[in-house]
Amino acid sequence: MRFLLRNPRRVVSKAQILDRVWNYDFGGRSSVVELYISYLRKKIDAGHPPLIHTVRGVGYMIKAPQ
């Protein structure tokens, strides 16, 4: 979440998130990013307009509701 908040309105890729959050030598799969994005959405978007947006084929971004 911190990494996304430090890059508001900027699309960050799964690879960037893996590198910055779990470090370059992380041996896991990129699906771990999807899992944690899902957890974050359940916590912060519940009952509110979405804050975390998926940009298909690119990554994720934080954008304030309009």
mmCIF file with all atom_site columns, N, CA and C in Angstrom:
data_model
loop_
_atom_site.group_PDB
_atom_site.id
_atom_site.type_symbol
_atom_site.label_atom_id
_atom_site.label_alt_id
_atom_site.label_comp_id
_atom_site.label_asym_id
_atom_site.label_entity_id
_atom_site.label_seq_id
_atom_site.pdbx_PDB_ins_code
_atom_site.Cartn_x
_atom_site.Cartn_y
_atom_site.Cartn_z
_atom_site.occupancy
_atom_site.B_iso_or_equiv
_atom_site.pdbx_formal_charge
_atom_site.auth_seq_id
_atom_site.auth_comp_id
_atom_site.auth_asym_id
_atom_site.auth_atom_id
_atom_site.pdbx_PDB_model_num
ATOM 1   N N  . MET A 1 1  ? 0.822   -1.187  0.000   1.00 0.00 ? 1  MET A N  1
ATOM 2   C CA . MET A 1 1  ? 0.000   0.000   0.000   1.00 0.00 ? 1  MET A CA 1
ATOM 3   C C  . MET A 1 1  ? 0.872   1.259   0.000   1.00 0.00 ? 1  MET A C  1
ATOM 4   N N  . ARG A 1 2  ? 1.920   1.222   0.793   1.00 0.00 ? 2  ARG A N  1
ATOM 5   C CA . ARG A 1 2  ? 2.809   2.385   0.878   1.00 0.00 ? 2  ARG A CA 1
ATOM 6   C C  . ARG A 1 2  ? 3.415   2.714   -0.486  1.00 0.00 ? 2  ARG A C  1
ATOM 7   N N  . PHE A 1 3  ? 3.838   1.675   -1.205  1.00 0.00 ? 3  PHE A N  1
ATOM 8   C CA . PHE A 1 3  ? 4.438   1.901   -2.523  1.00 0.00 ? 3  PHE A CA 1
ATOM 9   C C  . PHE A 1 3  ? 3.430   2.538   -3.480  1.00 0.00 ? 3  PHE A C  1
ATOM 10  N N  . LEU A 1 4  ? 2.194   2.065   -3.458  1.00 0.00 ? 4  LEU A N  1
ATOM 11  C CA . LEU A 1 4  ? 1.166   2.653   -4.308  1.00 0.00 ? 4  LEU A CA 1
ATOM 12  C C  . LEU A 1 4  ? 0.887   4.098   -3.909  1.00 0.00 ? 4  LEU A C  1
ATOM 13  N N  . LEU A 1 5  ? 0.828   4.369   -2.614  1.00 0.00 ? 5  LEU A N  1
ATOM 14  C CA . LEU A 1 5  ? 0.557   5.730   -2.151  1.00 0.00 ? 5  LEU A CA 1
ATOM 15  C C  . LEU A 1 5  ? 1.693   6.698   -2.486  1.00 0.00 ? 5  LEU A C  1
ATOM 16  N N  . ARG A 1 6  ? 2.896   6.188   -2.566  1.00 0.00 ? 6  ARG A N  1
ATOM 17  C CA . ARG A 1 6  ? 4.028   7.041   -2.939  1.00 0.00 ? 6  ARG A CA 1
ATOM 18  C C  . ARG A 1 6  ? 4.070   7.331   -4.436  1.00 0.00 ? 6  ARG A C  1
ATOM 19  N N  . ASN A 1 7  ? 3.229   6.646   -5.190  1.00 0.00 ? 7  ASN A N  1
ATOM 20  C CA . ASN A 1 7  ? 3.153   6.836   -6.640  1.00 0.00 ? 7  ASN A CA 1
ATOM 21  C C  . ASN A 1 7  ? 1.713   7.107   -7.063  1.00 0.00 ? 7  ASN A C  1
ATOM 22  N N  . PRO A 1 8  ? 1.094   8.177   -6.525  1.00 0.00 ? 8  PRO A N  1
ATOM 23  C CA . PRO A 1 8  ? -0.318  8.428   -6.843  1.00 0.00 ? 8  PRO A CA 1
ATOM 24  C C  . PRO A 1 8  ? -0.517  8.741   -8.320  1.00 0.00 ? 8  PRO A C  1
ATOM 25  N N  . ARG A 1 9  ? -1.635  8.262   -8.849  1.00 0.00 ? 9  ARG A N  1
ATOM 26  C CA . ARG A 1 9  ? -2.014  8.475   -10.252 1.00 0.00 ? 9  ARG A CA 1
ATOM 27  C C  . ARG A 1 9  ? -0.961  8.003   -11.234 1.00 0.00 ? 9  ARG A C  1
ATOM 28  N N  . ARG A 1 10 ? -0.089  7.123   -10.792 1.00 0.00 ? 10 ARG A N  1
ATOM 29  C CA . ARG A 1 10 ? 0.936   6.540   -11.672 1.00 0.00 ? 10 ARG A CA 1
ATOM 30  C C  . ARG A 1 10 ? 0.734   5.025   -11.683 1.00 0.00 ? 10 ARG A C  1
ATOM 31  N N  . VAL A 1 11 ? 0.718   4.446   -12.848 1.00 0.00 ? 11 VAL A N  1
ATOM 32  C CA . VAL A 1 11 ? 0.542   2.995   -12.962 1.00 0.00 ? 11 VAL A CA 1
ATOM 33  C C  . VAL A 1 11 ? 1.867   2.318   -12.606 1.00 0.00 ? 11 VAL A C  1
ATOM 34  N N  . VAL A 1 12 ? 1.798   1.364   -11.673 1.00 0.00 ? 12 VAL A N  1
ATOM 35  C CA . VAL A 1 12 ? 2.983   0.587   -11.310 1.00 0.00 ? 12 VAL A CA 1
ATOM 36  C C  . VAL A 1 12 ? 2.720   -0.871  -11.681 1.00 0.00 ? 12 VAL A C  1
ATOM 37  N N  . SER A 1 13 ? 3.711   -1.493  -12.266 1.00 0.00 ? 13 SER A N  1
ATOM 38  C CA . SER A 1 13 ? 3.554   -2.873  -12.732 1.00 0.00 ? 13 SER A CA 1
ATOM 39  C C  . SER A 1 13 ? 3.733   -3.855  -11.583 1.00 0.00 ? 13 SER A C  1
ATOM 40  N N  . LYS A 1 14 ? 3.315   -5.082  -11.815 1.00 0.00 ? 14 LYS A N  1
ATOM 41  C CA . LYS A 1 14 ? 3.522   -6.148  -10.825 1.00 0.00 ? 14 LYS A CA 1
ATOM 42  C C  . LYS A 1 14 ? 5.011   -6.330  -10.556 1.00 0.00 ? 14 LYS A C  1
ATOM 43  N N  . ALA A 1 15 ? 5.813   -6.250  -11.613 1.00 0.00 ? 15 ALA A N  1
ATOM 44  C CA . ALA A 1 15 ? 7.267   -6.404  -11.456 1.00 0.00 ? 15 ALA A CA 1
ATOM 45  C C  . ALA A 1 15 ? 7.844   -5.309  -10.568 1.00 0.00 ? 15 ALA A C  1
ATOM 46  N N  . GLN A 1 16 ? 7.375   -4.080  -10.732 1.00 0.00 ? 16 GLN A N  1
ATOM 47  C CA . GLN A 1 16 ? 7.843   -2.991  -9.887  1.00 0.00 ? 16 GLN A CA 1
ATOM 48  C C  . GLN A 1 16 ? 7.443   -3.217  -8.434  1.00 0.00 ? 16 GLN A C  1
ATOM 49  N N  . ILE A 1 17 ? 6.219   -3.660  -8.224  1.00 0.00 ? 17 ILE A N  1
ATOM 50  C CA . ILE A 1 17 ? 5.748   -3.928  -6.857  1.00 0.00 ? 17 ILE A CA 1
ATOM 51  C C  . ILE A 1 17 ? 6.568   -5.053  -6.234  1.00 0.00 ? 17 ILE A C  1
ATOM 52  N N  . LEU A 1 18 ? 6.772   -6.130  -6.979  1.00 0.00 ? 18 LEU A N  1
ATOM 53  C CA . LEU A 1 18 ? 7.586   -7.237  -6.463  1.00 0.00 ? 18 LEU A CA 1
ATOM 54  C C  . LEU A 1 18 ? 8.984   -6.769  -6.091  1.00 0.00 ? 18 LEU A C  1
ATOM 55  N N  . ASP A 1 19 ? 9.583   -5.966  -6.956  1.00 0.00 ? 19 ASP A N  1
ATOM 56  C CA . ASP A 1 19 ? 10.945  -5.494  -6.723  1.00 0.00 ? 19 ASP A CA 1
ATOM 57  C C  . ASP A 1 19 ? 11.025  -4.581  -5.502  1.00 0.00 ? 19 ASP A C  1
ATOM 58  N N  . ARG A 1 20 ? 10.097  -3.653  -5.368  1.00 0.00 ? 20 ARG A N  1
ATOM 59  C CA . ARG A 1 20 ? 10.156  -2.660  -4.296  1.00 0.00 ? 20 ARG A CA 1
ATOM 60  C C  . ARG A 1 20 ? 9.655   -3.199  -2.959  1.00 0.00 ? 20 ARG A C  1
ATOM 61  N N  . VAL A 1 21 ? 8.688   -4.098  -2.989  1.00 0.00 ? 21 VAL A N  1
ATOM 62  C CA . VAL A 1 21 ? 8.088   -4.588  -1.739  1.00 0.00 ? 21 VAL A CA 1
ATOM 63  C C  . VAL A 1 21 ? 8.754   -5.875  -1.265  1.00 0.00 ? 21 VAL A C  1
ATOM 64  N N  . TRP A 1 22 ? 8.963   -6.822  -2.183  1.00 0.00 ? 22 TRP A N  1
ATOM 65  C CA . TRP A 1 22 ? 9.504   -8.123  -1.786  1.00 0.00 ? 22 TRP A CA 1
ATOM 66  C C  . TRP A 1 22 ? 10.971  -8.303  -2.174  1.00 0.00 ? 22 TRP A C  1
ATOM 67  N N  . ASN A 1 23 ? 11.578  -7.310  -2.779  1.00 0.00 ? 23 ASN A N  1
ATOM 68  C CA . ASN A 1 23 ? 12.975  -7.320  -3.210  1.00 0.00 ? 23 ASN A CA 1
ATOM 69  C C  . ASN A 1 23 ? 13.182  -8.140  -4.475  1.00 0.00 ? 23 ASN A C  1
ATOM 70  N N  . TYR A 1 24 ? 14.241  -7.838  -5.167  1.00 0.00 ? 24 TYR A N  1
ATOM 71  C CA . TYR A 1 24 ? 14.548  -8.416  -6.476  1.00 0.00 ? 24 TYR A CA 1
ATOM 72  C C  . TYR A 1 24 ? 14.692  -9.935  -6.432  1.00 0.00 ? 24 TYR A C  1
ATOM 73  N N  . ASP A 1 25 ? 15.275  -10.465 -5.385  1.00 0.00 ? 25 ASP A N  1
ATOM 74  C CA . ASP A 1 25 ? 15.567  -11.898 -5.330  1.00 0.00 ? 25 ASP A CA 1
ATOM 75  C C  . ASP A 1 25 ? 14.422  -12.744 -4.775  1.00 0.00 ? 25 ASP A C  1
ATOM 76  N N  . PHE A 1 26 ? 13.225  -12.168 -4.681  1.00 0.00 ? 26 PHE A N  1
ATOM 77  C CA . PHE A 1 26 ? 12.063  -12.908 -4.198  1.00 0.00 ? 26 PHE A CA 1
ATOM 78  C C  . PHE A 1 26 ? 11.781  -14.073 -5.134  1.00 0.00 ? 26 PHE A C  1
ATOM 79  N N  . GLY A 1 27 ? 11.660  -15.271 -4.590  1.00 0.00 ? 27 GLY A N  1
ATOM 80  C CA . GLY A 1 27 ? 11.474  -16.459 -5.410  1.00 0.00 ? 27 GLY A CA 1
ATOM 81  C C  . GLY A 1 27 ? 10.031  -16.829 -5.688  1.00 0.00 ? 27 GLY A C  1
ATOM 82  N N  . GLY A 1 28 ? 9.087   -16.003 -5.228  1.00 0.00 ? 28 GLY A N  1
ATOM 83  C CA . GLY A 1 28 ? 7.666   -16.324 -5.410  1.00 0.00 ? 28 GLY A CA 1
ATOM 84  C C  . GLY A 1 28 ? 7.149   -15.925 -6.778  1.00 0.00 ? 28 GLY A C  1
ATOM 85  N N  . ARG A 1 29 ? 5.867   -16.122 -6.952  1.00 0.00 ? 29 ARG A N  1
ATOM 86  C CA . ARG A 1 29 ? 5.211   -15.812 -8.221  1.00 0.00 ? 29 ARG A CA 1
ATOM 87  C C  . ARG A 1 29 ? 4.608   -14.411 -8.186  1.00 0.00 ? 29 ARG A C  1
ATOM 88  N N  . SER A 1 30 ? 4.379   -13.873 -9.369  1.00 0.00 ? 30 SER A N  1
ATOM 89  C CA . SER A 1 30 ? 3.775   -12.541 -9.441  1.00 0.00 ? 30 SER A CA 1
ATOM 90  C C  . SER A 1 30 ? 2.322   -12.559 -8.982  1.00 0.00 ? 30 SER A C  1
ATOM 91  N N  . SER A 1 31 ? 1.721   -13.732 -8.876  1.00 0.00 ? 31 SER A N  1
ATOM 92  C CA . SER A 1 31 ? 0.338   -13.812 -8.409  1.00 0.00 ? 31 SER A CA 1
ATOM 93  C C  . SER A 1 31 ? 0.204   -13.368 -6.954  1.00 0.00 ? 31 SER A C  1
ATOM 94  N N  . VAL A 1 32 ? 1.324   -13.309 -6.226  1.00 0.00 ? 32 VAL A N  1
ATOM 95  C CA . VAL A 1 32 ? 1.283   -12.827 -4.845  1.00 0.00 ? 32 VAL A CA 1
ATOM 96  C C  . VAL A 1 32 ? 0.864   -11.357 -4.833  1.00 0.00 ? 32 VAL A C  1
ATOM 97  N N  . VAL A 1 33 ? 1.218   -10.602 -5.852  1.00 0.00 ? 33 VAL A N  1
ATOM 98  C CA . VAL A 1 33 ? 0.813   -9.202  -5.950  1.00 0.00 ? 33 VAL A CA 1
ATOM 99  C C  . VAL A 1 33 ? -0.703  -9.125  -6.077  1.00 0.00 ? 33 VAL A C  1
ATOM 100 N N  . GLU A 1 34 ? -1.279  -9.930  -6.944  1.00 0.00 ? 34 GLU A N  1
ATOM 101 C CA . GLU A 1 34 ? -2.729  -9.946  -7.127  1.00 0.00 ? 34 GLU A CA 1
ATOM 102 C C  . GLU A 1 34 ? -3.441  -10.289 -5.822  1.00 0.00 ? 34 GLU A C  1
ATOM 103 N N  . LEU A 1 35 ? -2.897  -11.241 -5.090  1.00 0.00 ? 35 LEU A N  1
ATOM 104 C CA . LEU A 1 35 ? -3.476  -11.658 -3.820  1.00 0.00 ? 35 LEU A CA 1
ATOM 105 C C  . LEU A 1 35 ? -3.488  -10.504 -2.821  1.00 0.00 ? 35 LEU A C  1
ATOM 106 N N  . TYR A 1 36 ? -2.364  -9.818  -2.683  1.00 0.00 ? 36 TYR A N  1
ATOM 107 C CA . TYR A 1 36 ? -2.298  -8.725  -1.717  1.00 0.00 ? 36 TYR A CA 1
ATOM 108 C C  . TYR A 1 36 ? -3.090  -7.498  -2.156  1.00 0.00 ? 36 TYR A C  1
ATOM 109 N N  . ILE A 1 37 ? -3.179  -7.257  -3.443  1.00 0.00 ? 37 ILE A N  1
ATOM 110 C CA . ILE A 1 37 ? -4.040  -6.177  -3.940  1.00 0.00 ? 37 ILE A CA 1
ATOM 111 C C  . ILE A 1 37 ? -5.485  -6.499  -3.569  1.00 0.00 ? 37 ILE A C  1
ATOM 112 N N  . SER A 1 38 ? -5.867  -7.750  -3.702  1.00 0.00 ? 38 SER A N  1
ATOM 113 C CA . SER A 1 38 ? -7.213  -8.179  -3.319  1.00 0.00 ? 38 SER A CA 1
ATOM 114 C C  . SER A 1 38 ? -7.461  -7.929  -1.830  1.00 0.00 ? 38 SER A C  1
ATOM 115 N N  . TYR A 1 39 ? -6.497  -8.282  -0.972  1.00 0.00 ? 39 TYR A N  1
ATOM 116 C CA . TYR A 1 39 ? -6.618  -8.023  0.468   1.00 0.00 ? 39 TYR A CA 1
ATOM 117 C C  . TYR A 1 39 ? -6.786  -6.531  0.744   1.00 0.00 ? 39 TYR A C  1
ATOM 118 N N  . LEU A 1 40 ? -5.965  -5.715  0.084   1.00 0.00 ? 40 LEU A N  1
ATOM 119 C CA . LEU A 1 40 ? -6.044  -4.272  0.287   1.00 0.00 ? 40 LEU A CA 1
ATOM 120 C C  . LEU A 1 40 ? -7.399  -3.728  -0.138  1.00 0.00 ? 40 LEU A C  1
ATOM 121 N N  . ARG A 1 41 ? -7.894  -4.195  -1.263  1.00 0.00 ? 41 ARG A N  1
ATOM 122 C CA . ARG A 1 41 ? -9.205  -3.727  -1.737  1.00 0.00 ? 41 ARG A CA 1
ATOM 123 C C  . ARG A 1 41 ? -10.309 -4.066  -0.750  1.00 0.00 ? 41 ARG A C  1
ATOM 124 N N  . LYS A 1 42 ? -10.265 -5.255  -0.185  1.00 0.00 ? 42 LYS A N  1
ATOM 125 C CA . LYS A 1 42 ? -11.281 -5.650  0.793   1.00 0.00 ? 42 LYS A CA 1
ATOM 126 C C  . LYS A 1 42 ? -11.239 -4.761  2.022   1.00 0.00 ? 42 LYS A C  1
ATOM 127 N N  . LYS A 1 43 ? -10.059 -4.318  2.405   1.00 0.00 ? 43 LYS A N  1
ATOM 128 C CA . LYS A 1 43 ? -9.914  -3.486  3.598   1.00 0.00 ? 43 LYS A CA 1
ATOM 129 C C  . LYS A 1 43 ? -10.264 -2.027  3.353   1.00 0.00 ? 43 LYS A C  1
ATOM 130 N N  . ILE A 1 44 ? -9.772  -1.444  2.267   1.00 0.00 ? 44 ILE A N  1
ATOM 131 C CA . ILE A 1 44 ? -9.943  0.001   2.097   1.00 0.00 ? 44 ILE A CA 1
ATOM 132 C C  . ILE A 1 44 ? -11.092 0.401   1.182   1.00 0.00 ? 44 ILE A C  1
ATOM 133 N N  . ASP A 1 45 ? -11.517 -0.485  0.311   1.00 0.00 ? 45 ASP A N  1
ATOM 134 C CA . ASP A 1 45 ? -12.587 -0.139  -0.628  1.00 0.00 ? 45 ASP A CA 1
ATOM 135 C C  . ASP A 1 45 ? -13.965 -0.592  -0.161  1.00 0.00 ? 45 ASP A C  1
ATOM 136 N N  . ALA A 1 46 ? -14.040 -1.334  0.922   1.00 0.00 ? 46 ALA A N  1
ATOM 137 C CA . ALA A 1 46 ? -15.318 -1.880  1.395   1.00 0.00 ? 46 ALA A CA 1
ATOM 138 C C  . ALA A 1 46 ? -16.295 -0.744  1.700   1.00 0.00 ? 46 ALA A C  1
ATOM 139 N N  . GLY A 1 47 ? -17.370 -0.683  0.953   1.00 0.00 ? 47 GLY A N  1
ATOM 140 C CA . GLY A 1 47 ? -18.409 0.308   1.174   1.00 0.00 ? 47 GLY A CA 1
ATOM 141 C C  . GLY A 1 47 ? -18.065 1.707   0.685   1.00 0.00 ? 47 GLY A C  1
ATOM 142 N N  . HIS A 1 48 ? -16.966 1.847   -0.031  1.00 0.00 ? 48 HIS A N  1
ATOM 143 C CA . HIS A 1 48 ? -16.533 3.148   -0.541  1.00 0.00 ? 48 HIS A CA 1
ATOM 144 C C  . HIS A 1 48 ? -16.226 3.017   -2.031  1.00 0.00 ? 48 HIS A C  1
ATOM 145 N N  . PRO A 1 49 ? -16.170 4.146   -2.737  1.00 0.00 ? 49 PRO A N  1
ATOM 146 C CA . PRO A 1 49 ? -15.727 4.079   -4.141  1.00 0.00 ? 49 PRO A CA 1
ATOM 147 C C  . PRO A 1 49 ? -14.300 3.530   -4.194  1.00 0.00 ? 49 PRO A C  1
ATOM 148 N N  . PRO A 1 50 ? -13.967 2.774   -5.221  1.00 0.00 ? 50 PRO A N  1
ATOM 149 C CA . PRO A 1 50 ? -12.641 2.157   -5.286  1.00 0.00 ? 50 PRO A CA 1
ATOM 150 C C  . PRO A 1 50 ? -11.502 3.178   -5.343  1.00 0.00 ? 50 PRO A C  1
ATOM 151 N N  . LEU A 1 51 ? -10.439 2.857   -4.614  1.00 0.00 ? 51 LEU A N  1
ATOM 152 C CA . LEU A 1 51 ? -9.242  3.684   -4.580  1.00 0.00 ? 51 LEU A CA 1
ATOM 153 C C  . LEU A 1 51 ? -8.125  3.047   -5.410  1.00 0.00 ? 51 LEU A C  1
ATOM 154 N N  . ILE A 1 52 ? -8.075  1.707   -5.392  1.00 0.00 ? 52 ILE A N  1
ATOM 155 C CA . ILE A 1 52 ? -7.065  0.970   -6.155  1.00 0.00 ? 52 ILE A CA 1
ATOM 156 C C  . ILE A 1 52 ? -7.686  0.542   -7.480  1.00 0.00 ? 52 ILE A C  1
ATOM 157 N N  . HIS A 1 53 ? -7.044  0.930   -8.564  1.00 0.00 ? 53 HIS A N  1
ATOM 158 C CA . HIS A 1 53 ? -7.556  0.618   -9.899  1.00 0.00 ? 53 HIS A CA 1
ATOM 159 C C  . HIS A 1 53 ? -6.582  -0.288  -10.639 1.00 0.00 ? 53 HIS A C  1
ATOM 160 N N  . THR A 1 54 ? -7.133  -1.226  -11.407 1.00 0.00 ? 54 THR A N  1
ATOM 161 C CA . THR A 1 54 ? -6.332  -2.102  -12.245 1.00 0.00 ? 54 THR A CA 1
ATOM 162 C C  . THR A 1 54 ? -6.281  -1.518  -13.650 1.00 0.00 ? 54 THR A C  1
ATOM 163 N N  . VAL A 1 55 ? -5.090  -1.432  -14.198 1.00 0.00 ? 55 VAL A N  1
ATOM 164 C CA . VAL A 1 55 ? -4.916  -1.032  -15.589 1.00 0.00 ? 55 VAL A CA 1
ATOM 165 C C  . VAL A 1 55 ? -4.517  -2.315  -16.310 1.00 0.00 ? 55 VAL A C  1
ATOM 166 N N  . ARG A 1 56 ? -5.475  -2.889  -17.026 1.00 0.00 ? 56 ARG A N  1
ATOM 167 C CA . ARG A 1 56 ? -5.271  -4.208  -17.637 1.00 0.00 ? 56 ARG A CA 1
ATOM 168 C C  . ARG A 1 56 ? -4.013  -4.266  -18.487 1.00 0.00 ? 56 ARG A C  1
ATOM 169 N N  . GLY A 1 57 ? -3.239  -5.320  -18.230 1.00 0.00 ? 57 GLY A N  1
ATOM 170 C CA . GLY A 1 57 ? -2.027  -5.552  -18.991 1.00 0.00 ? 57 GLY A CA 1
ATOM 171 C C  . GLY A 1 57 ? -0.845  -4.680  -18.573 1.00 0.00 ? 57 GLY A C  1
ATOM 172 N N  . VAL A 1 58 ? -1.072  -3.776  -17.587 1.00 0.00 ? 58 VAL A N  1
ATOM 173 C CA . VAL A 1 58 ? 0.000   -2.873  -17.186 1.00 0.00 ? 58 VAL A CA 1
ATOM 174 C C  . VAL A 1 58 ? 0.299   -3.008  -15.694 1.00 0.00 ? 58 VAL A C  1
ATOM 175 N N  . GLY A 1 59 ? -0.702  -2.761  -14.846 1.00 0.00 ? 59 GLY A N  1
ATOM 176 C CA . GLY A 1 59 ? -0.473  -2.844  -13.404 1.00 0.00 ? 59 GLY A CA 1
ATOM 177 C C  . GLY A 1 59 ? -1.595  -2.214  -12.613 1.00 0.00 ? 59 GLY A C  1
ATOM 178 N N  . TYR A 1 60 ? -1.223  -1.521  -11.540 1.00 0.00 ? 60 TYR A N  1
ATOM 179 C CA . TYR A 1 60 ? -2.193  -0.955  -10.602 1.00 0.00 ? 60 TYR A CA 1
ATOM 180 C C  . TYR A 1 60 ? -1.864  0.497   -10.332 1.00 0.00 ? 60 TYR A C  1
ATOM 181 N N  . MET A 1 61 ? -2.906  1.233   -9.892  1.00 0.00 ? 61 MET A N  1
ATOM 182 C CA . MET A 1 61 ? -2.678  2.628   -9.528  1.00 0.00 ? 61 MET A CA 1
ATOM 183 C C  . MET A 1 61 ? -3.671  3.049   -8.444  1.00 0.00 ? 61 MET A C  1
ATOM 184 N N  . ILE A 1 62 ? -3.263  4.064   -7.684  1.00 0.00 ? 62 ILE A N  1
ATOM 185 C CA . ILE A 1 62 ? -4.127  4.682   -6.677  1.00 0.00 ? 62 ILE A CA 1
ATOM 186 C C  . ILE A 1 62 ? -4.688  5.949   -7.317  1.00 0.00 ? 62 ILE A C  1
ATOM 187 N N  . LYS A 1 63 ? -6.004  6.070   -7.277  1.00 0.00 ? 63 LYS A N  1
ATOM 188 C CA . LYS A 1 63 ? -6.626  7.249   -7.843  1.00 0.00 ? 63 LYS A CA 1
ATOM 189 C C  . LYS A 1 63 ? -7.847  7.585   -6.984  1.00 0.00 ? 63 LYS A C  1
ATOM 190 N N  . ALA A 1 64 ? -7.937  8.811   -6.555  1.00 0.00 ? 64 ALA A N  1
ATOM 191 C CA . ALA A 1 64 ? -9.049  9.241   -5.726  1.00 0.00 ? 64 ALA A CA 1
ATOM 192 C C  . ALA A 1 64 ? -10.352 9.138   -6.501  1.00 0.00 ? 64 ALA A C  1
ATOM 193 N N  . PRO A 1 65 ? -11.423 8.769   -5.810  1.00 0.00 ? 65 PRO A N  1
ATOM 194 C CA . PRO A 1 65 ? -12.741 8.714   -6.471  1.00 0.00 ? 65 PRO A CA 1
ATOM 195 C C  . PRO A 1 65 ? -13.138 10.089  -7.003  1.00 0.00 ? 65 PRO A C  1
ATOM 196 N N  . GLN A 1 66 ? -13.879 10.103  -8.084  1.00 0.00 ? 66 GLN A N  1
ATOM 197 C CA . GLN A 1 66 ? -14.288 11.379  -8.672  1.00 0.00 ? 66 GLN A CA 1
ATOM 198 C C  . GLN A 1 66 ? -15.658 11.786  -8.215  1.00 0.00 ? 66 GLN A C  1
#
